[in-house]
Tab-separated table of C-alpha atoms in Angstrom:
chain	number	residue	atom	x	y	z
A	14	MET	CA	-30.429	-116.358	-19.182
A	15	PRO	CA	-27.554	-114.156	-20.419
A	16	SER	CA	-25.294	-112.579	-17.825
A	17	SER	CA	-25.824	-108.992	-16.735
A	18	GLN	CA	-22.168	-108.275	-17.549
A	19	SER	CA	-21.630	-105.816	-20.374
A	20	GLN	CA	-19.367	-108.210	-22.250
A	21	ILE	CA	-17.926	-111.674	-22.092
A	22	GLY	CA	-14.234	-111.526	-22.891
A	23	ILE	CA	-12.040	-114.201	-24.368
A	24	LEU	CA	-11.790	-117.115	-21.985
A	25	TYR	CA	-8.266	-118.244	-21.102
A	26	LEU	CA	-8.630	-121.916	-20.362
A	27	PRO	CA	-6.264	-124.206	-18.478
A	28	THR	CA	-3.714	-126.038	-20.609
A	29	ALA	CA	-5.445	-129.386	-20.155
A	30	LEU	CA	-8.730	-128.018	-21.440
A	31	VAL	CA	-7.058	-126.236	-24.342
A	32	CYS	CA	-5.457	-129.530	-25.377
A	33	VAL	CA	-8.795	-131.282	-25.218
A	34	SER	CA	-10.471	-128.495	-27.174
A	35	GLN	CA	-8.099	-129.084	-30.058
A	36	CYS	CA	-9.283	-132.647	-30.481
A	37	THR	CA	-11.748	-133.243	-33.266
A	38	THR	CA	-14.015	-135.097	-30.849
A	39	MET	CA	-14.816	-131.799	-29.192
A	40	ALA	CA	-16.819	-130.693	-32.221
A	41	THR	CA	-19.519	-133.289	-31.608
A	42	TRP	CA	-22.077	-131.259	-29.658
A	43	ARG	CA	-24.298	-128.278	-30.281
A	44	LEU	CA	-24.895	-125.256	-28.068
A	45	GLU	CA	-28.210	-123.488	-27.617
A	46	LEU	CA	-27.721	-119.722	-27.429
A	47	PHE	CA	-29.293	-117.520	-24.780
A	48	PHE	CA	-29.572	-113.772	-25.398
A	49	LYS	CA	-32.303	-111.142	-25.169
A	50	SER	CA	-31.681	-108.869	-28.144
A	51	SER	CA	-29.415	-108.103	-31.091
A	52	THR	CA	-27.337	-105.884	-28.837
A	53	ASP	CA	-27.056	-108.676	-26.309
A	54	LEU	CA	-25.969	-111.020	-29.094
A	55	ARG	CA	-23.270	-108.637	-30.332
A	56	LEU	CA	-21.858	-107.588	-26.960
A	57	LYS	CA	-22.085	-110.772	-24.907
A	58	THR	CA	-22.550	-113.839	-27.081
A	59	LEU	CA	-20.325	-113.104	-30.083
A	60	PRO	CA	-17.064	-112.701	-28.100
A	61	PHE	CA	-17.666	-116.106	-26.540
A	62	LEU	CA	-18.451	-117.705	-29.910
A	63	ARG	CA	-15.405	-116.174	-31.596
A	64	ALA	CA	-13.136	-117.680	-28.968
A	65	HIS	CA	-14.734	-121.093	-28.744
A	66	GLN	CA	-16.729	-121.987	-31.854
A	67	HIS	CA	-14.168	-124.724	-32.626
A	68	MET	CA	-15.278	-126.539	-29.485
A	69	PHE	CA	-18.810	-127.338	-30.675
A	70	ARG	CA	-20.415	-128.500	-33.877
A	71	GLY	CA	-22.855	-125.614	-34.211
A	72	VAL	CA	-25.363	-123.413	-32.418
A	73	ASN	CA	-29.141	-123.349	-32.103
A	74	LEU	CA	-31.275	-120.204	-32.042
A	75	THR	CA	-34.535	-120.589	-30.127
A	76	ASN	CA	-37.855	-118.964	-30.984
A	77	LYS	CA	-39.722	-118.324	-27.744
A	78	SER	CA	-41.554	-115.124	-28.646
A	79	LYS	CA	-43.329	-113.560	-31.606
A	80	ASP	CA	-40.912	-110.649	-31.191
A	81	ASP	CA	-37.808	-112.736	-31.944
A	82	ASN	CA	-36.068	-111.258	-34.985
A	83	LEU	CA	-34.641	-114.547	-36.206
A	84	LEU	CA	-33.351	-113.343	-39.574
A	85	GLU	CA	-31.546	-110.419	-37.976
A	86	TYR	CA	-29.858	-112.796	-35.525
A	87	VAL	CA	-28.791	-115.090	-38.365
A	88	SER	CA	-27.487	-112.118	-40.358
A	89	ILE	CA	-25.335	-110.965	-37.431
A	90	LEU	CA	-23.912	-114.436	-36.870
A	91	ARG	CA	-23.271	-115.019	-40.572
A	92	GLN	CA	-21.518	-111.677	-40.933
A	93	GLU	CA	-19.299	-112.163	-37.899
A	94	LEU	CA	-18.828	-115.952	-38.014
A	95	PRO	CA	-19.378	-117.164	-41.597
A	96	ASN	CA	-18.220	-120.716	-40.813
A	97	LEU	CA	-20.654	-121.227	-37.936
A	98	ASP	CA	-23.336	-123.889	-38.434
A	99	ILE	CA	-26.716	-122.481	-37.312
A	100	CYS	CA	-30.010	-124.250	-36.651
A	101	VAL	CA	-32.903	-121.815	-36.284
A	102	HIS	CA	-35.911	-122.966	-34.286
A	103	TYR	CA	-39.057	-121.782	-36.077
A	104	SER	CA	-42.268	-121.791	-34.042
A	105	ILE	CA	-45.438	-122.091	-36.127
A	106	LYS	CA	-47.341	-120.520	-33.224
A	107	PHE	CA	-45.159	-117.426	-32.886
A	108	ASN	CA	-44.899	-116.885	-36.649
A	109	TYR	CA	-48.596	-117.294	-37.449
A	110	GLN	CA	-49.879	-114.635	-39.845
A	111	ARG	CA	-53.654	-114.110	-40.159
A	112	SER	CA	-54.309	-117.428	-41.928
A	113	PRO	CA	-52.558	-120.694	-42.876
A	114	PRO	CA	-51.723	-119.466	-46.416
A	115	HIS	CA	-50.209	-116.235	-45.067
A	116	SER	CA	-48.273	-118.183	-42.460
A	117	LEU	CA	-46.924	-120.607	-45.060
A	118	ALA	CA	-45.865	-117.685	-47.262
A	119	ARG	CA	-43.999	-116.196	-44.306
A	120	LEU	CA	-42.170	-119.476	-43.721
A	121	THR	CA	-41.343	-119.853	-47.416
A	122	THR	CA	-39.820	-116.381	-47.495
A	123	PHE	CA	-37.887	-117.228	-44.345
A	124	LEU	CA	-36.493	-120.406	-45.906
A	125	GLU	CA	-35.568	-118.637	-49.124
A	126	THR	CA	-33.639	-116.015	-47.159
A	127	LEU	CA	-31.707	-118.717	-45.312
A	128	GLU	CA	-30.997	-120.376	-48.645
A	129	THR	CA	-29.155	-117.255	-49.810
A	130	TYR	CA	-26.838	-117.594	-46.812
A	131	ASN	CA	-26.264	-121.276	-47.615
A	132	GLN	CA	-25.392	-120.446	-51.193
A	133	LYS	CA	-22.816	-117.876	-50.092
A	134	GLU	CA	-21.129	-120.144	-47.537
A	135	LYS	CA	-21.055	-123.813	-48.479
A	136	SER	CA	-18.929	-124.975	-45.536
A	137	ALA	CA	-21.534	-124.043	-42.905
A	138	GLN	CA	-25.262	-124.420	-43.302
A	139	CYS	CA	-28.337	-122.751	-41.891
A	140	SER	CA	-31.008	-125.299	-41.026
A	141	VAL	CA	-34.468	-124.976	-39.485
A	142	LEU	CA	-36.117	-126.908	-36.669
A	143	LEU	CA	-39.873	-126.706	-37.215
A	144	VAL	CA	-41.890	-126.752	-33.976
A	145	SER	CA	-45.612	-126.292	-33.528
A	146	GLY	CA	-45.461	-124.398	-30.243
A	147	SER	CA	-47.705	-125.126	-27.273
A	148	GLY	CA	-51.419	-125.132	-28.045
A	149	LYS	CA	-53.056	-125.351	-31.449
A	150	ARG	CA	-53.026	-122.472	-33.910
A	151	LYS	CA	-56.033	-122.689	-36.214
A	152	GLY	CA	-55.163	-126.109	-37.598
A	153	LEU	CA	-51.597	-125.258	-38.591
A	154	ASP	CA	-48.713	-127.167	-36.990
A	155	SER	CA	-45.317	-128.579	-37.924
A	156	LEU	CA	-46.826	-131.648	-39.613
A	157	SER	CA	-49.360	-129.767	-41.736
A	158	VAL	CA	-46.679	-127.236	-42.699
A	159	LEU	CA	-44.363	-130.024	-43.864
A	160	GLU	CA	-47.172	-131.545	-45.898
A	161	LYS	CA	-47.906	-128.179	-47.526
A	162	LEU	CA	-44.217	-127.572	-48.251
A	163	SER	CA	-44.138	-130.951	-49.995
A	164	ALA	CA	-47.127	-130.150	-52.219
A	165	PRO	CA	-46.502	-129.760	-55.980
A	166	GLY	CA	-45.830	-126.227	-57.143
A	167	ARG	CA	-44.213	-124.862	-53.987
A	168	PRO	CA	-41.358	-122.354	-54.504
A	169	ALA	CA	-38.086	-124.097	-55.287
A	170	GLY	CA	-36.240	-122.007	-52.699
A	171	ALA	CA	-38.076	-123.792	-49.921
A	172	ARG	CA	-36.202	-126.989	-50.822
A	173	GLY	CA	-32.671	-125.739	-50.249
A	174	VAL	CA	-32.603	-125.448	-46.448
A	175	PRO	CA	-32.268	-128.583	-44.291
A	176	ILE	CA	-35.391	-129.036	-42.185
A	177	CYS	CA	-35.442	-130.787	-38.828
A	178	VAL	CA	-38.367	-131.948	-36.709
A	179	ALA	CA	-38.906	-132.742	-33.029
A	180	PHE	CA	-39.750	-136.036	-31.330
A	181	ASN	CA	-40.593	-136.705	-27.679
A	182	PRO	CA	-39.975	-140.358	-26.705
A	183	TYR	CA	-40.730	-139.667	-23.029
A	184	LEU	CA	-44.506	-139.132	-23.125
A	185	PRO	CA	-45.841	-141.148	-20.166
A	186	VAL	CA	-49.325	-141.868	-21.535
A	187	PRO	CA	-49.164	-144.741	-24.089
A	188	GLU	CA	-51.879	-143.226	-26.284
A	189	ASP	CA	-50.027	-139.910	-26.436
A	190	LEU	CA	-46.761	-141.651	-27.276
A	191	GLU	CA	-48.428	-143.590	-30.089
A	192	ILE	CA	-49.788	-140.348	-31.543
A	193	GLU	CA	-46.309	-138.799	-31.287
A	194	LYS	CA	-44.750	-141.740	-33.122
A	195	ASN	CA	-47.405	-141.624	-35.847
A	196	ARG	CA	-46.823	-137.904	-36.281
A	197	LEU	CA	-43.082	-138.459	-36.596
A	198	GLN	CA	-43.637	-141.073	-39.281
A	199	SER	CA	-45.912	-138.671	-41.143
A	200	LYS	CA	-43.366	-135.859	-40.902
A	201	LEU	CA	-40.600	-138.041	-42.294
A	202	MET	CA	-42.843	-139.412	-45.037
A	203	ALA	CA	-44.291	-136.050	-46.120
A	204	GLU	CA	-41.472	-136.023	-48.660
A	205	PRO	CA	-38.929	-138.796	-48.152
A	206	GLY	CA	-35.467	-137.279	-47.911
A	207	ARG	CA	-36.737	-133.782	-47.066
A	208	VAL	CA	-36.242	-133.991	-43.289
A	209	ALA	CA	-32.532	-133.840	-42.475
A	210	GLY	CA	-32.625	-134.283	-38.715
A	211	VAL	CA	-34.711	-135.153	-35.653
A	212	TYR	CA	-34.321	-133.422	-32.296
A	213	LEU	CA	-35.196	-135.444	-29.203
A	214	GLN	CA	-36.889	-133.759	-26.267
A	215	MET	CA	-35.091	-133.789	-22.912
A	216	GLY	CA	-36.130	-136.501	-20.462
A	217	THR	CA	-34.712	-138.936	-17.918
A	218	ASP	CA	-36.433	-142.283	-18.560
A	219	ILE	CA	-33.568	-144.362	-19.978
A	220	ALA	CA	-35.823	-147.210	-21.128
A	221	ALA	CA	-38.109	-144.762	-22.931
A	222	LEU	CA	-35.112	-143.184	-24.654
A	223	GLU	CA	-33.801	-146.558	-25.830
A	224	ALA	CA	-37.228	-147.579	-27.132
A	225	GLY	CA	-37.672	-144.216	-28.837
A	226	LEU	CA	-34.298	-144.490	-30.545
A	227	ASP	CA	-35.111	-148.013	-31.726
A	228	PHE	CA	-38.312	-146.726	-33.301
A	229	LEU	CA	-36.673	-143.614	-34.734
A	230	GLU	CA	-33.728	-145.445	-36.282
A	231	LYS	CA	-35.984	-148.053	-37.884
A	232	THR	CA	-38.377	-145.435	-39.216
A	233	ALA	CA	-35.609	-143.154	-40.474
A	234	ALA	CA	-33.831	-146.012	-42.259
A	235	ALA	CA	-37.047	-146.941	-44.090
A	236	VAL	CA	-37.703	-143.334	-45.086
A	237	VAL	CA	-34.134	-142.770	-46.292
A	238	ALA	CA	-34.266	-145.957	-48.352
A	239	GLU	CA	-37.548	-144.888	-49.947
A	240	GLY	CA	-36.228	-141.422	-50.729
A	241	THR	CA	-33.031	-142.661	-52.420
A	242	PRO	CA	-33.238	-143.366	-56.169
A	243	SER	CA	-32.267	-146.922	-57.102
A	244	ASN	CA	-29.344	-145.687	-59.200
A	245	GLU	CA	-27.708	-143.881	-56.259
A	246	ASN	CA	-25.340	-145.676	-53.910
A	247	ASP	CA	-25.252	-143.018	-51.181
A	248	THR	CA	-28.164	-142.472	-48.823
A	249	LYS	CA	-28.783	-139.222	-46.959
A	250	LYS	CA	-28.547	-139.969	-43.270
A	251	ILE	CA	-31.100	-138.411	-40.955
A	252	GLU	CA	-29.111	-136.943	-38.074
A	253	ILE	CA	-30.430	-137.408	-34.536
A	254	TYR	CA	-29.879	-134.748	-31.874
A	255	GLY	CA	-30.540	-135.215	-28.169
A	256	SER	CA	-31.280	-132.478	-25.662
A	257	VAL	CA	-29.331	-132.359	-22.417
A	258	PHE	CA	-29.393	-130.025	-19.435
A	259	VAL	CA	-26.357	-129.110	-17.342
A	260	PRO	CA	-27.642	-129.778	-13.802
A	261	SER	CA	-27.459	-127.043	-11.166
A	262	ASN	CA	-29.434	-126.120	-8.083
A	263	LYS	CA	-31.058	-123.283	-10.007
A	264	LEU	CA	-32.126	-125.571	-12.859
A	265	LEU	CA	-33.577	-128.203	-10.534
A	266	ALA	CA	-35.531	-125.590	-8.592
A	267	GLN	CA	-36.949	-124.182	-11.821
A	268	MET	CA	-37.955	-127.597	-13.130
A	269	LYS	CA	-39.619	-128.501	-9.824
A	270	PHE	CA	-41.793	-125.426	-9.586
A	271	ARG	CA	-42.115	-124.282	-13.216
A	272	PRO	CA	-41.399	-127.341	-15.380
A	273	TRP	CA	-41.195	-126.905	-19.126
A	274	ASN	CA	-44.061	-128.235	-21.173
A	275	GLY	CA	-43.338	-131.749	-22.445
A	276	VAL	CA	-40.192	-132.227	-20.329
A	277	PHE	CA	-40.487	-135.210	-17.985
A	278	LEU	CA	-37.831	-135.406	-15.278
A	279	SER	CA	-37.797	-138.073	-12.574
A	280	GLU	CA	-37.944	-137.334	-8.858
A	281	ASN	CA	-34.481	-138.841	-8.593
A	282	TYR	CA	-33.128	-136.369	-11.159
A	283	LEU	CA	-34.794	-133.457	-9.383
A	284	GLY	CA	-33.554	-134.631	-5.980
A	285	SER	CA	-29.978	-133.384	-6.187
A	286	VAL	CA	-27.355	-132.103	-8.590
A	287	GLU	CA	-25.270	-135.225	-7.989
A	288	ALA	CA	-28.161	-137.542	-8.931
A	289	ALA	CA	-28.996	-135.401	-11.962
A	290	GLU	CA	-25.410	-135.565	-13.161
A	291	ARG	CA	-25.373	-139.354	-12.839
A	292	ILE	CA	-28.537	-139.608	-14.949
A	293	THR	CA	-27.122	-137.095	-17.428
A	294	ALA	CA	-23.990	-139.231	-17.770
A	295	SER	CA	-26.182	-142.256	-18.542
A	296	LEU	CA	-28.090	-140.280	-21.195
A	297	LEU	CA	-24.858	-139.089	-22.776
A	298	ASP	CA	-23.479	-142.627	-22.802
A	299	ILE	CA	-26.520	-143.751	-24.795
A	300	TYR	CA	-26.159	-140.756	-27.106
A	301	LYS	CA	-22.542	-141.683	-27.772
A	302	THR	CA	-23.323	-145.361	-28.355
A	303	ARG	CA	-26.242	-144.603	-30.666
A	304	GLY	CA	-24.623	-141.749	-32.603
A	305	VAL	CA	-26.857	-139.031	-31.169
A	306	ILE	CA	-25.428	-135.482	-31.232
A	307	PRO	CA	-25.961	-133.710	-27.881
A	308	LEU	CA	-27.642	-130.304	-27.797
A	309	VAL	CA	-26.781	-128.451	-24.585
A	310	GLU	CA	-29.868	-126.487	-23.558
A	311	THR	CA	-28.195	-124.573	-20.745
A	312	ALA	CA	-26.654	-121.104	-20.989
A	313	ILE	CA	-22.863	-121.404	-21.192
A	314	LYS	CA	-21.153	-118.041	-20.767
A	315	THR	CA	-18.239	-118.301	-18.329
A	316	GLU	CA	-14.977	-120.206	-18.098
A	317	GLU	CA	-16.213	-122.350	-15.234
A	318	GLU	CA	-19.473	-123.206	-17.031
A	319	LEU	CA	-17.597	-124.202	-20.176
A	320	LYS	CA	-15.156	-126.364	-18.232
A	321	HIS	CA	-18.064	-128.015	-16.439
A	322	VAL	CA	-20.015	-128.842	-19.585
A	323	ILE	CA	-16.904	-130.265	-21.265
A	324	THR	CA	-16.294	-132.472	-18.238
A	325	LEU	CA	-19.925	-133.583	-18.256
A	326	LEU	CA	-19.953	-134.354	-21.974
A	327	TYR	CA	-16.677	-136.238	-22.155
A	328	SER	CA	-16.349	-138.055	-18.841
A	329	ASP	CA	-17.136	-141.785	-18.786
A	330	ALA	CA	-20.705	-142.620	-17.701
């Protein structure tokens, strides 16, 4: 969670880290933001982003409450940092409005608002990660929403914002994993070419990750090929993003006693920070080999935390 400090100042990094930060390879990961309110965003998060936005590819805004004012957060970031790439997580559960049609209208308006930001600033895009949220919400989830957005006659503005979806390759029950894979195929095929990216859940089973990436790459290639007109030479690549935690004693304790829904971490990973970092290095090595863009799902707000995550991301596995 965000620090209790009133403000995070500009971080003065060691020369070695500054040199590394200037390399283009540093802009190959995304950072999930942690703040409690618009005031928190302005006073604590923005100073950090102003100083270091060149060090990551973009940021992700989570949606963990029905009270999250996502459009206000995007407006603040766009006003202060117009070149910042933003992916907004949109929970169908937390944005449900009375009925499926009302909920879809809310999402459409949301997408159209983001499209106005994209039209103003072409160099940095606002995208949306559609998530269902835990539990079912009267038959409406990320898949059914995608299918409805792809129906004839939908507002044109809903087309202009890149949409991403989630995929969990770590589900331990084979039947559940098969359902997850079928749902991913359906999401990608709802309108071939509509989904711009897939976010992988965090997990520690290396074999499951490799198998999931094999399936995802094969499925995505088929969908991209189907969505590309025969007279076009270029195909729109579906980007793949992979979640990663920065191990700490606090994180491991939290995941032992209050694990996140859908996150499967091995006993070895939970055993010690050293073991967790070794497994994290193996995950990141696979991400690098397979062209997966890391998403750091840990709050980064101090000089030491930033140095640590850079070391973790760019050390050899």
